[in-house]
Amino acid sequence: MEAWFRAYAPYVYLHPDDKYLPSSVDWFFSNGALLYNREDESKPVRIEPGGANLPKGEDPDDGLYWLDLPNEKEAQDKVRHGDIASAEAYVHFKPAVLNGTFTDIQVWMFYPYNGHATAKVGFINKVPLGKIGEHVGDWEHVTLRVRNVDGVLDRVYFSQHSGGKWVNASQLQFQNQTEKRFAWYSSRNGHAGNNEEGLFLQGPGGNDVGIRNDWAKSDKVVDTGARFVVVASEGEGVEEPPWLNYERKWGPTVQYDMAEEVRNTRKLLPGKLKDTLDKVVKVIDQVFGKDGPTGPKSKAYWTGDEV
């Protein structure tokens, strides 16, 4: 299975204007990330290497624990922007939820911070949405579905915010004709995955209105084949890192006032475009939500199928 992954390991291309880059989990911990306990919020603790002191078990939705940025502003700014030099892929092998003819290889990337959303509203191509979309601790992944009989890559699932899409192998952008390693594009600020460059709008307005997902190739790239760690494999006895079994929030619940952020944005728009913006706002919670994000193992598709 590891040989299969090396054969197809994607290159993660960040958007050239993205300031919120990936890092390794250990870099995030070692640069001041904090563990909070609701019962004593005034005394957060530094996270030990590998996440050795992170809580495990119990109800992941009880809101008792969460992670956050360091307290010092300078340290916060540093961690928000990540460290692409340390970034590594976290790989999970599992049987595909089909009839035993495929193996799924989940490839996870960690981003310390998810940046603000941007919308397209009519003829105005880029409308910043204040703090909307920002949150600490962003996990994204692709899933490679490989045929067991011959090790051929069949299709790839790209996670996109609260959903995603399957793409047949024939639609992937491979690096060259001899190498079957493909491009995994990460959207500007939000890090949704895609198989090609371009713009996709999420929202109710077709080509004129929606939340922007911008994908483009740049020199900000992570070679997952060169920098990866196998963190789990069904039935293979892989030693899982402590942080993988932390199923609580990797960031606090977002505290900004969405109504205020929208009001500030509406002031910049002329006439009828103010009403057009309101249509976009209706889907914001569906796309981003306000709750702190959870880690890979708490996702339904860690053991189940992608949806």
XYZ file of C-alpha atoms in Angstrom:
307
model
C 0.000 0.000 0.000
C 2.870 2.357 0.727
C 4.298 1.599 -2.713
C 0.946 2.503 -4.240
C 0.919 5.775 -2.392
C 4.447 6.649 -3.512
C 3.416 5.947 -7.112
C 0.462 8.347 -7.024
C 1.359 10.770 -4.197
C -0.064 14.184 -5.135
C 1.668 17.536 -5.245
C -0.283 20.091 -3.204
C -0.322 23.452 -4.989
C -1.218 26.486 -2.888
C -2.714 29.556 -4.516
C -0.009 32.187 -5.173
C -1.887 34.745 -3.015
C -2.591 32.408 -0.096
C -0.934 33.637 3.107
C -2.226 30.786 5.285
C 0.047 27.873 4.494
C 0.161 24.310 5.833
C 2.535 23.058 8.497
C 3.240 19.850 10.314
C 1.163 19.165 13.409
C 4.332 19.121 15.516
C 5.343 22.562 14.214
C 1.933 23.872 15.305
C 2.414 22.396 18.769
C 6.028 23.477 19.209
C 5.262 27.080 18.233
C 2.900 27.733 21.097
C -0.486 26.171 20.298
C -2.555 25.915 23.470
C -5.012 23.410 24.936
C -8.019 24.965 26.678
C -10.309 23.380 29.258
C -13.753 24.946 29.699
C -13.580 24.310 33.449
C -10.530 26.593 33.755
C -10.233 28.721 30.624
C -7.817 31.135 32.288
C -5.065 28.507 32.409
C -4.456 27.004 28.970
C -1.490 24.627 28.694
C 1.194 24.163 26.073
C 0.843 20.995 24.026
C 3.542 18.396 24.487
C 5.417 16.880 21.501
C 3.197 14.577 19.495
C 0.189 15.735 21.481
C 1.002 13.461 24.407
C -1.075 15.523 26.857
C -4.172 15.885 24.645
C -7.340 14.332 26.102
C -8.769 11.177 24.551
C -12.152 9.512 24.646
C -15.414 10.746 26.119
C -17.861 12.908 24.155
C -16.107 14.923 21.418
C -19.102 17.274 21.191
C -19.293 18.269 24.852
C -17.246 21.433 24.243
C -14.966 20.701 27.171
C -11.620 21.034 25.321
C -10.333 22.947 22.305
C -7.048 24.136 20.792
C -6.123 27.718 19.965
C -3.254 29.961 18.854
C -0.593 31.243 21.272
C -1.562 34.217 23.438
C 1.190 36.576 22.218
C 0.304 38.574 19.092
C 3.651 38.040 17.361
C 3.446 34.303 17.959
C -0.169 34.272 16.747
C 0.799 35.932 13.470
C 3.604 33.455 12.939
C 1.427 30.396 13.564
C -1.465 31.711 11.452
C 0.769 31.814 8.397
C 1.984 28.240 8.835
C 5.322 26.797 7.791
C 5.311 25.061 4.423
C 8.866 23.832 4.968
C 7.643 21.619 7.805
C 4.383 20.512 6.135
C 3.857 16.785 5.733
C 1.039 14.512 4.596
C -0.642 12.171 7.072
C -1.654 8.933 5.374
C -4.407 6.476 6.334
C -4.872 3.137 4.533
C -8.281 1.441 4.721
C -10.482 -0.930 2.725
C -12.883 0.931 0.462
C -16.524 0.666 1.525
C -17.461 -1.375 -1.524
C -16.958 -5.074 -2.177
C -13.315 -5.561 -1.293
C -11.977 -4.729 -4.747
C -10.466 -1.345 -3.788
C -8.193 0.173 -1.155
C -8.651 3.790 -0.063
C -5.604 5.907 0.730
C -6.609 9.040 2.646
C -4.039 11.831 2.504
C -4.498 14.554 5.135
C -2.935 18.018 5.281
C -3.005 20.341 8.278
C -3.280 24.145 8.088
C -2.953 26.136 11.329
C -5.396 28.745 10.043
C -8.231 29.161 7.554
C -8.388 32.671 6.091
C -11.360 34.938 5.399
C -13.832 34.242 2.632
C -14.203 36.339 -0.504
C -17.333 36.651 -2.647
C -18.170 37.558 -6.225
C -21.190 39.856 -6.295
C -22.373 40.739 -9.778
C -19.755 42.740 -11.645
C -17.570 43.085 -8.524
C -15.240 40.106 -8.713
C -13.709 40.166 -5.248
C -15.619 41.296 -2.164
C -13.763 40.516 1.113
C -16.189 39.240 3.766
C -14.425 40.579 6.856
C -13.688 37.799 9.337
C -16.244 35.424 7.843
C -14.638 32.044 7.159
C -11.702 32.531 9.528
C -10.948 29.782 12.034
C -8.051 27.996 13.734
C -7.056 24.462 12.768
C -7.999 23.456 9.218
C -7.876 19.786 8.088
C -8.203 18.912 4.386
C -7.794 15.612 2.565
C -7.955 13.669 -0.663
C -8.746 9.961 -0.951
C -7.043 7.824 -3.581
C -9.145 4.782 -4.543
C -6.842 2.053 -5.891
C -7.839 -1.255 -7.515
C -6.582 -4.189 -5.455
C -6.173 -6.513 -8.439
C -3.524 -4.424 -10.224
C -2.776 -1.324 -8.099
C -4.224 1.084 -10.676
C -5.579 4.408 -9.446
C -9.310 4.477 -10.221
C -10.475 7.854 -8.856
C -9.749 10.537 -6.285
C -11.989 12.329 -3.794
C -11.229 16.012 -3.106
C -12.600 17.463 0.143
C -14.211 20.890 -0.229
C -15.362 22.630 2.953
C -18.291 20.567 4.286
C -18.457 18.289 1.228
C -16.352 17.260 -1.737
C -16.321 15.487 -5.090
C -15.050 12.306 -6.763
C -12.911 12.695 -9.890
C -12.029 9.874 -12.260
C -8.304 9.274 -12.726
C -8.581 10.303 -16.385
C -9.542 13.831 -15.257
C -6.487 14.364 -13.046
C -3.577 16.598 -14.029
C -0.518 14.364 -13.891
C 2.946 15.852 -13.623
C 4.140 14.208 -16.842
C 3.415 11.270 -19.144
C 5.599 8.803 -17.269
C 4.836 9.803 -13.678
C 1.311 9.165 -12.347
C 1.508 11.724 -9.558
C -1.175 14.355 -9.832
C -1.878 17.963 -8.846
C -3.997 18.648 -5.757
C -4.967 22.321 -5.867
C -5.706 24.092 -2.582
C -8.051 27.085 -2.768
C -6.949 30.529 -1.642
C -7.490 31.005 2.117
C -10.066 28.191 2.450
C -7.920 25.248 1.233
C -10.728 23.331 -0.472
C -9.255 20.769 -2.847
C -9.653 20.474 -6.613
C -8.212 18.623 -9.594
C -7.730 21.703 -11.761
C -7.086 25.436 -11.678
C -9.884 27.968 -11.975
C -12.769 29.604 -10.124
C -15.830 27.941 -8.613
C -18.608 29.884 -6.887
C -20.527 28.373 -3.997
C -23.934 29.909 -3.597
C -27.273 30.596 -5.239
C -26.292 32.855 -8.107
C -24.718 30.750 -10.853
C -21.772 32.517 -12.496
C -22.476 35.927 -10.975
C -22.911 35.455 -7.221
C -21.227 33.233 -4.669
C -18.337 32.512 -2.340
C -15.120 32.300 -4.323
C -12.968 29.190 -4.484
C -9.825 30.174 -6.401
C -7.336 27.495 -7.482
C -4.015 28.209 -9.189
C -0.550 26.694 -9.438
C 2.343 28.444 -7.719
C 5.793 27.769 -6.335
C 4.170 27.116 -2.953
C 3.988 23.351 -3.241
C 4.174 20.309 -0.976
C 5.498 17.048 -2.409
C 3.502 14.538 -0.358
C 5.567 11.646 -1.698
C 8.684 13.117 -0.138
C 7.114 14.265 3.146
C 4.536 11.895 4.580
C 3.818 9.830 7.683
C 1.599 6.733 7.750
C -0.555 7.429 10.822
C -3.090 4.594 10.532
C -3.689 1.414 8.561
C -6.610 -0.932 9.113
C -5.314 -4.247 10.470
C -1.642 -3.341 10.014
C -0.760 -2.360 13.585
C 0.600 1.100 12.754
C 1.553 3.090 15.850
C -0.797 6.052 15.803
C 0.490 9.449 16.997
C -1.238 10.685 20.182
C -2.759 13.710 18.431
C -4.705 11.437 16.048
C -6.846 10.197 18.930
C -7.664 13.729 20.054
C -11.220 14.006 18.724
C -12.142 17.373 20.262
C -11.986 20.763 18.528
C -8.780 21.917 16.811
C -9.966 25.500 17.150
C -12.364 27.546 19.269
C -15.913 28.299 18.254
C -15.807 31.420 16.058
C -16.712 34.514 18.082
C -17.180 37.250 15.469
C -20.526 38.951 14.863
C -21.566 37.820 11.381
C -24.276 40.489 11.107
C -21.705 43.202 11.797
C -19.250 41.756 9.282
C -21.968 41.690 6.621
C -23.069 45.257 7.403
C -19.500 46.480 6.935
C -19.296 44.730 3.574
C -22.708 45.984 2.394
C -21.536 49.576 2.849
C -19.062 49.063 0.023
C -21.650 47.876 -2.502
C -23.882 49.983 -4.754
C -27.678 49.714 -4.945
C -29.111 46.321 -5.831
C -25.848 44.520 -5.137
C -26.563 44.895 -1.426
C -29.532 42.541 -1.832
C -27.427 40.229 -3.967
C -24.895 39.954 -1.152
C -27.673 38.837 1.204
C -28.189 35.764 -0.979
C -24.555 34.809 -0.455
C -24.784 35.262 3.306
C -27.548 32.659 3.514
C -25.123 29.896 2.494
C -22.135 31.030 4.563
C -22.956 28.927 7.624
C -23.581 25.917 5.399
C -20.105 26.274 3.898
C -18.040 27.373 6.890
C -20.069 27.053 10.100
C -18.964 28.662 13.358
C -18.013 25.649 15.425
C -14.376 24.696 15.898
C -13.172 22.082 13.367
C -12.472 18.502 14.418
C -9.563 16.225 13.493
C -9.384 13.403 10.918
C -10.443 10.507 13.135
C -13.686 12.185 14.203
C -14.921 12.434 10.598
C -17.549 9.924 9.470
C -15.493 9.109 6.379
C -12.495 8.053 8.467
C -14.134 4.618 8.568
C -17.095 5.184 6.234
C -17.321 6.224 2.603
C -16.823 9.707 1.213
C -20.016 11.656 0.533
